[in-house]
Every structure is written in C-alpha cells, then in structure tokens.
Coordinates of N, CA, C and O in Angstrom, one line a residue:
M266 N 20.7 -20.2 -41.9 CA 19.1 -19.5 -41.2 C 18.8 -20.0 -40.2 O 17.6 -19.5 -39.5
K267 N 19.1 -21.7 -39.6 CA 18.2 -22.2 -38.6 C 18.7 -21.5 -37.4 O 17.6 -21.8 -36.8
K268 N 19.9 -20.8 -37.3 CA 20.4 -20.4 -35.6 C 19.0 -19.0 -36.2 O 19.2 -18.2 -34.4
V269 N 19.3 -18.1 -37.3 CA 18.4 -17.1 -37.3 C 17.2 -17.3 -36.7 O 16.3 -16.3 -36.0
Y270 N 16.6 -17.6 -37.2 CA 15.1 -18.2 -36.6 C 14.8 -18.4 -35.9 O 13.6 -18.3 -34.8
L271 N 16.0 -19.1 -34.6 CA 15.7 -19.5 -33.8 C 15.6 -18.6 -32.9 O 15.2 -18.0 -31.9
L272 N 16.8 -17.3 -32.6 CA 17.4 -15.9 -32.5 C 16.2 -15.3 -32.3 O 15.3 -14.5 -31.1
M273 N 15.3 -14.8 -33.6 CA 14.2 -14.9 -33.6 C 12.9 -15.1 -32.8 O 11.9 -14.4 -32.2
V274 N 12.9 -16.2 -32.7 CA 11.2 -16.7 -31.7 C 11.7 -16.8 -30.8 O 10.9 -16.4 -29.9
A275 N 13.1 -16.6 -30.4 CA 13.5 -16.6 -28.9 C 13.1 -15.3 -28.5 O 13.3 -14.8 -28.0
A276 N 13.4 -14.4 -28.9 CA 13.7 -13.3 -29.0 C 12.0 -12.2 -28.8 O 10.8 -12.0 -28.3
I277 N 10.8 -13.2 -29.4 CA 9.7 -13.3 -29.7 C 9.2 -13.0 -28.7 O 7.8 -12.7 -27.9
L278 N 9.5 -14.5 -28.4 CA 8.7 -15.2 -26.5 C 9.7 -14.5 -25.4 O 8.5 -13.9 -24.7
V279 N 11.2 -13.3 -25.6 CA 11.0 -13.1 -24.1 C 10.4 -11.5 -24.1 O 9.6 -11.5 -23.4
L280 N 10.0 -11.1 -25.3 CA 8.8 -9.9 -26.0 C 8.2 -10.0 -25.5 O 6.9 -9.0 -24.6
V281 N 7.1 -11.3 -25.4 CA 6.0 -11.6 -25.1 C 5.3 -11.6 -23.7 O 4.3 -11.4 -23.1
V282 N 6.7 -12.6 -23.1 CA 6.5 -12.7 -21.9 C 7.0 -11.2 -20.4 O 6.3 -11.2 -20.1
S283 N 7.2 -10.6 -20.9 CA 7.5 -8.8 -20.9 C 6.6 -7.7 -20.5 O 6.0 -7.9 -19.4
A284 N 6.1 -8.2 -22.3 CA 4.6 -7.3 -22.2 C 3.8 -7.9 -21.1 O 2.5 -7.0 -20.6
S285 N 3.2 -9.4 -21.2 CA 2.5 -9.9 -20.3 C 3.0 -9.3 -18.6 O 2.0 -8.8 -18.2
A286 N 4.1 -9.6 -18.2 CA 4.7 -9.6 -17.2 C 3.8 -7.6 -16.7 O 3.8 -7.0 -15.8
F287 N 4.3 -6.8 -17.5 CA 4.5 -5.8 -17.5 C 3.1 -4.9 -17.5 O 2.3 -4.6 -16.4
L288 N 2.0 -5.7 -18.4 CA 1.1 -5.3 -18.3 C -0.2 -5.6 -16.5 O -1.0 -5.2 -16.6
H289 N 0.3 -7.4 -16.3 CA -0.1 -7.9 -15.2 C 0.3 -7.1 -13.9 O -0.8 -6.7 -12.8
E290 N 0.9 -6.8 -13.8 CA 1.9 -5.0 -12.5 C 1.2 -4.0 -12.6 O 0.5 -3.9 -11.4
N291 N 0.2 -3.6 -14.0 CA 0.5 -2.6 -13.8 C -0.9 -2.2 -14.2 O -1.8 -0.7 -14.2
A292 N -2.2 -3.4 -14.7 CA -3.3 -2.9 -14.8 C -4.3 -3.1 -14.0 O -3.3 -3.2 -13.0
P293 N -4.9 -1.9 -14.5 CA -6.5 -1.2 -12.8 C -6.9 -2.5 -12.5 O -7.3 -3.3 -12.8
G294 N -6.5 -2.7 -10.8 CA -7.0 -2.9 -10.3 C -6.9 -4.9 -10.0 O -7.2 -5.3 -9.4
S295 N -5.8 -5.1 -10.3 CA -5.3 -6.5 -10.4 C -4.2 -6.6 -9.6 O -3.9 -7.6 -9.3
A296 N -3.8 -5.5 -8.7 CA -2.8 -6.2 -7.4 C -3.3 -5.1 -6.5 O -2.7 -4.9 -5.3
T297 N -4.8 -5.8 -6.0 CA -5.6 -4.9 -4.5 C -5.3 -6.4 -3.5 O -5.9 -7.1 -3.6
S298 N -5.2 -5.4 -2.3 CA -4.4 -6.3 -1.7 C -4.5 -5.6 0.6 O -4.2 -4.3 0.0
F299 N -5.3 -6.5 1.3 CA -5.3 -5.6 2.5 C -4.4 -6.8 3.6 O -5.0 -7.8 2.9
S300 N -4.1 -6.2 4.1 CA -4.0 -7.5 5.4 C -3.5 -6.3 6.3 O -2.4 -5.5 6.7
Y301 N -3.6 -7.1 7.6 CA -3.3 -6.5 9.2 C -2.7 -7.6 9.6 O -3.3 -8.4 9.6
S302 N -1.1 -7.5 9.8 CA -0.9 -8.4 10.5 C -0.3 -7.8 12.2 O 0.1 -7.3 12.5
L303 N -0.8 -8.8 13.2 CA 0.0 -8.5 14.8 C 1.3 -9.1 15.1 O 1.1 -10.6 14.9
S304 N 1.9 -8.7 15.5 CA 3.3 -10.1 16.2 C 3.4 -9.1 17.0 O 2.4 -8.5 18.1
S305 N 4.5 -10.1 17.9 CA 5.3 -9.6 19.8 C 5.4 -8.2 19.7 O 5.5 -8.1 20.6
K306 N 6.1 -7.8 18.1 CA 6.5 -6.0 18.6 C 5.5 -5.4 18.0 O 5.7 -4.0 19.0
A307 N 4.9 -5.9 16.7 CA 4.1 -4.3 16.0 C 2.6 -4.7 15.6 O 2.3 -6.2 15.3
A308 N 2.1 -4.1 15.1 CA 0.6 -4.4 14.6 C 0.7 -3.2 12.8 O 2.0 -2.3 13.1
T309 N 0.8 -4.3 12.1 CA 1.3 -3.8 10.3 C 0.0 -3.9 9.7 O -0.7 -4.3 9.4
V310 N -0.3 -2.9 8.9 CA -1.4 -2.7 7.7 C -0.9 -2.3 6.7 O 0.0 -1.8 6.2
K311 N -0.9 -2.9 6.0 CA -0.3 -3.4 3.9 C -1.1 -3.3 3.5 O -2.3 -4.0 3.0
V312 N -1.7 -2.1 2.0 CA -3.0 -2.8 1.5 C -2.0 -1.4 -0.5 O -0.9 -1.1 -0.3
K313 N -2.6 -2.6 -0.8 CA -2.0 -2.4 -2.5 C -3.1 -2.1 -3.1 O -4.4 -2.9 -3.3
Y314 N -3.2 -0.8 -4.1 CA -4.8 -0.4 -4.7 C -4.4 0.1 -5.8 O -2.7 0.2 -6.3
D315 N -5.4 0.5 -6.9 CA -4.7 0.9 -8.1 C -4.1 2.4 -7.6 O -5.2 3.2 -7.3
R316 N -3.2 2.9 -8.7 CA -2.9 4.0 -7.9 C -3.6 5.0 -8.4 O -3.5 6.4 -8.2
E317 N -4.8 4.9 -9.3 CA -5.4 6.0 -9.4 C -6.7 6.3 -8.0 O -7.1 7.4 -8.3
Q318 N -6.0 5.5 -7.8 CA -7.3 5.2 -6.1 C -6.8 6.4 -5.3 O -6.8 6.1 -4.4
A319 N -5.3 6.9 -5.3 CA -4.8 7.3 -4.3 C -5.1 8.4 -3.8 O -5.2 8.6 -2.7
S320 N -5.9 9.4 -4.1 CA -6.4 10.4 -3.7 C -7.5 10.2 -2.6 O -7.5 10.9 -1.7
Q321 N -8.4 8.8 -2.8 CA -9.4 9.1 -2.4 C -9.0 7.8 -0.6 O -9.4 8.4 0.3
V322 N -7.3 7.4 -0.9 CA -7.0 6.4 -0.1 C -6.4 8.0 1.0 O -6.3 7.6 2.2
E323 N -5.2 8.1 0.4 CA -5.0 9.6 0.9 C -5.9 10.7 1.8 O -6.1 10.7 3.0
K324 N -7.2 10.8 1.7 CA -8.2 11.5 2.0 C -8.2 11.1 3.0 O -9.2 11.8 4.5
Y325 N -9.8 9.4 2.6 CA -9.4 8.9 4.3 C -8.4 8.7 5.4 O -9.0 8.5 6.8
I326 N -7.3 8.3 4.9 CA -5.9 8.0 6.3 C -6.3 9.6 6.5 O -6.2 9.9 7.8
D327 N -6.2 11.1 6.0 CA -5.8 12.0 6.8 C -7.3 11.9 8.2 O -7.3 13.2 8.8
S328 N -8.3 11.9 7.4 CA -9.5 12.1 8.2 C -9.5 11.1 9.5 O -10.1 11.5 9.9
C329 N -8.8 10.2 9.5 CA -8.9 8.8 10.3 C -7.8 9.6 11.9 O -8.2 9.3 12.7
L330 N -6.6 10.4 10.8 CA -5.3 10.6 11.9 C -5.8 12.1 12.4 O -4.9 12.5 12.4
Q331 N -7.4 13.1 12.3 CA -7.3 13.9 12.5 C -7.1 14.8 14.0 O -7.0 13.5 14.8
P332 N -6.5 15.5 14.6 CA -5.8 16.3 13.7 C -4.4 16.9 12.8 O -4.0 18.0 11.8
E333 N -3.5 15.7 12.6 CA -2.8 15.3 11.8 C -3.3 15.3 10.3 O -3.7 15.1 10.2
I334 N -2.4 15.9 9.6 CA -2.4 16.1 8.8 C -1.2 14.9 7.8 O -0.2 15.5 8.0
V335 N -1.5 13.9 7.2 CA -0.6 13.5 6.7 C 0.0 13.6 5.4 O 1.2 13.5 5.4
F336 N -0.8 14.0 4.6 CA -0.3 13.6 3.3 C 0.0 14.8 2.6 O 1.0 15.2 2.3
G337 N -1.2 16.0 2.7 CA -1.3 17.3 2.6 C -0.8 18.1 1.8 O 0.3 18.7 0.8
G338 N -1.3 17.2 0.2 CA -1.3 17.0 -0.8 C 0.3 16.2 -1.9 O 0.3 16.4 -2.4
E339 N 0.8 15.8 -0.4 CA 1.7 15.0 -1.2 C 1.0 13.7 -1.4 O 0.6 13.0 -0.9
H340 N 2.1 13.2 -2.1 CA 1.5 11.4 -2.6 C 2.6 10.1 -1.9 O 2.1 9.4 -2.2
T341 N 3.8 10.3 -1.7 CA 4.6 10.0 -1.1 C 5.4 10.3 -0.2 O 5.4 11.3 0.4
V342 N 4.8 9.2 1.1 CA 5.5 9.9 2.3 C 5.9 8.6 3.5 O 5.6 6.9 3.0
K343 N 6.9 9.1 3.5 CA 7.4 8.5 4.9 C 8.1 9.0 6.2 O 8.7 9.7 6.2
K344 N 6.8 8.8 7.3 CA 6.8 10.1 8.0 C 6.1 9.1 9.8 O 5.6 8.0 9.2
D345 N 6.6 10.0 10.8 CA 5.7 9.1 12.6 C 4.8 10.1 12.7 O 4.8 11.3 12.6
V346 N 3.9 9.3 13.3 CA 2.7 10.2 13.1 C 2.5 10.1 14.6 O 2.0 9.2 15.0
Q347 N 2.5 11.1 15.3 CA 1.6 11.3 17.0 C 0.4 11.4 17.1 O 0.6 12.6 16.7
I348 N -0.8 11.1 17.2 CA -1.7 11.9 17.1 C -2.2 12.5 18.7 O -3.1 13.5 18.9
S349 N -2.1 11.6 19.6 CA -2.8 12.0 20.6 C -1.0 10.4 22.0 O -0.5 9.9 21.1
S350 N -0.9 11.2 23.6 CA -0.1 10.6 23.8 C -0.9 8.8 24.0 O -1.6 8.9 23.8
G351 N 0.4 7.8 23.3 CA -0.5 6.0 23.2 C -0.5 5.6 21.6 O -1.2 5.0 21.4
V352 N -0.6 7.1 20.6 CA -1.0 6.6 19.6 C 0.2 7.0 18.5 O -0.2 7.9 18.3
N353 N 0.7 6.3 19.0 CA 2.2 6.3 17.7 C 2.4 5.4 16.4 O 2.3 4.5 16.5
Y354 N 2.1 6.2 15.1 CA 2.2 5.6 14.2 C 3.2 5.8 12.9 O 3.5 7.0 12.8
H355 N 4.1 5.1 12.0 CA 5.0 4.9 11.3 C 4.1 4.6 9.9 O 4.0 3.3 9.5
I356 N 4.3 5.8 9.2 CA 3.6 5.7 7.5 C 4.4 6.1 6.4 O 5.4 7.2 6.6
K357 N 4.1 5.0 5.8 CA 5.3 4.9 4.2 C 4.3 4.3 3.2 O 3.3 3.5 3.0
A358 N 3.8 5.7 2.1 CA 2.8 5.9 1.4 C 3.6 5.6 -0.2 O 4.7 7.2 0.0
S359 N 3.2 5.4 -1.1 CA 3.4 6.1 -2.3 C 2.2 5.6 -2.9 O 1.4 5.0 -2.4
P360 N 1.7 6.5 -4.5 CA 0.4 5.7 -5.1 C 0.8 4.3 -4.9 O 1.1 4.1 -5.8
G361 N -0.3 3.7 -4.9 CA -0.5 2.4 -5.3 C -0.7 1.2 -3.6 O 0.0 0.2 -3.8
A362 N 0.3 2.0 -2.7 CA 0.8 1.2 -1.7 C 0.6 1.8 -0.7 O 1.2 3.4 -0.4
L363 N -0.1 1.4 0.5 CA 0.0 2.0 1.8 C 0.7 0.7 3.0 O 0.6 -0.3 3.2
K364 N 1.9 1.2 3.6 CA 2.0 0.5 5.3 C 2.1 1.5 6.4 O 2.7 2.4 7.0
I365 N 1.1 1.2 7.8 CA 1.1 1.9 9.0 C 1.6 0.6 9.7 O 1.1 -0.6 9.5
T366 N 2.9 1.2 10.3 CA 3.2 0.3 11.5 C 3.1 0.7 13.2 O 3.5 1.9 13.1
A367 N 2.7 0.6 13.7 CA 2.3 0.1 15.6 C 3.0 -0.4 16.4 O 2.9 -1.5 16.4
D368 N 4.6 0.2 16.5 CA 4.9 -1.0 17.6 C 4.2 -0.5 18.7 O 3.5 0.6 19.7
K369 N 4.4 -1.9 19.3 CA 3.8 -2.4 20.2 C 3.9 -1.5 21.9 O 3.1 -0.8 23.1
S370 N 5.3 -1.4 21.7 CA 6.2 -0.9 23.0 C 5.5 1.2 22.9 O 5.5 1.7 23.9
D371 N 4.8 1.2 21.9 CA 4.8 2.8 22.1 C 3.2 3.4 21.8 O 3.2 4.3 21.8
N372 N 2.6 2.4 21.1 CA 1.3 2.1 21.1 C 0.0 1.6 22.4 O 0.6 0.1 22.5
D373 N -1.0 2.3 23.1 CA -1.9 1.8 24.0 C -3.4 0.6 23.6 O -3.2 0.3 21.9
T374 N -3.8 -0.4 24.4 CA -5.0 -1.4 22.7 C -5.4 -0.7 21.6 O -5.4 -1.1 21.3
H375 N -6.2 0.7 22.3 CA -6.6 1.9 21.7 C -6.3 2.0 19.9 O -7.0 1.6 18.8
A376 N -4.6 1.9 20.8 CA -4.1 2.8 18.8 C -4.4 1.2 18.3 O -4.3 1.8 16.8
L377 N -3.3 0.5 19.2 CA -3.9 -0.8 17.5 C -5.3 -1.2 17.6 O -5.1 -1.7 16.2
N378 N -6.3 -1.4 18.4 CA -7.5 -1.4 17.9 C -8.3 -0.3 16.3 O -8.8 -0.3 16.0
K379 N -7.4 0.7 17.0 CA -7.8 1.6 15.6 C -7.5 1.6 14.5 O -7.6 2.1 13.4
L380 N -5.8 0.7 14.6 CA -5.3 0.4 13.5 C -6.2 -0.7 12.6 O -6.3 -0.1 11.3
R381 N -6.8 -1.3 13.2 CA -7.0 -2.5 12.4 C -8.7 -1.8 11.4 O -8.9 -2.4 11.2
S382 N -9.0 -0.8 12.4 CA -10.3 0.2 12.1 C -9.7 0.4 10.7 O -11.0 0.4 10.1
I383 N -8.8 1.4 10.3 CA -8.3 1.9 9.6 C -8.0 0.9 8.6 O -9.2 0.9 7.4
C384 N -8.1 0.1 8.9 CA -7.8 -0.9 7.3 C -8.8 -2.0 7.5 O -9.0 -2.0 6.2
E385 N -9.9 -1.8 8.3 CA -11.3 -1.9 7.6 C -11.6 -1.0 6.8 O -12.7 -1.2 6.2
G386 N -11.9 0.5 7.4 CA -12.3 1.3 6.6 C -12.0 1.5 5.3 O -12.8 1.4 3.7
L387 N -10.4 0.6 5.1 CA -10.1 1.1 3.7 C -10.6 0.1 2.9 O -10.6 0.0 1.3
R388 N -11.0 -1.0 3.1 CA -11.6 -2.0 2.3 C -12.7 -1.0 1.9 O -13.3 -1.8 0.1
S389 N -14.3 -0.5 1.6 CA -14.2 0.2 1.3 C -14.0 1.5 1.0 O -14.9 1.8 -0.2
V390 N -13.1 1.9 0.9 CA -12.4 2.8 0.1 C -11.6 2.8 -1.1 O -12.3 3.1 -1.8
V391 N -10.7 1.4 -0.8 CA -10.7 1.2 -2.0 C -11.4 0.2 -3.1 O -12.2 -0.7 -2.4
K392 N -11.3 0.4 -4.5 CA -12.6 -0.9 -4.9 C -11.3 -1.5 -6.2 O -10.6 -1.3 -6.6
P393 N -11.5 -2.7 -5.8 CA -10.7 -3.6 -6.8 C -11.0 -3.9 -7.9 O -11.6 -3.0 -8.4

C-alpha cells in the first residue's frame, strides 16, 4: 500500500512539473528577448516573442527590406536575401522566433548598421 501511495505522489509531482514547464514556455509574452551580437565573422539579430505577434513582425521586416519580400504570406522562412550590392542577409524565422545573420565578408558597414537599426525597431514592434 505504501508503494502505491509513493507512486501516486511521484506521478502527481511529474504532472505538476510538466504542466508548469509547458505553461512557462507557451504563456503569452513570457519569452520575449532581443539580442544583437557582433563577432569577427558576422552580425546576428535574434528575437523571441509571442507567436501572436508574428504578423506585425513579418510586416515590419518586409517593410525594412523593401523591395525584397521576405515573408509574403509565409510564416516560416529560411532564405538568403540580397537587397542591393553589399547588403546580404540570411533570415530564419517562424512564429515567435526570428534570426537574421549578416556575414561581414558579404556586407559593408552600412548593411551591418541597418541590421542593428532593424533590431532596435523590433523593440517598438514587439510588445512584452
């Protein structure tokens, strides 16, 4: 009888921990983060946000990278974008996550600065 009681307590504990982890990962606004990193090889923007804000983020990115259309109705994207000579970005996105990378060897200073300003602009688009 004591073993059954211990097994039930353990099962309930596992259920509670699993449920709290799931809610923490999927709660609106719980995982909002922005980062801009610059290494010797590349500049990278990483943004995590509430999945429900995906359409606003997609519209903002498309407006920043005109005349190129990155999303065009798609929500999951993995592509290279060349806006002009000296501006080449690799974009990987899904609802709730965005990563834009600019290799230093393929981009000039203007392109790297533009990427930084895109990251700053995303702070006003994404609501925590």
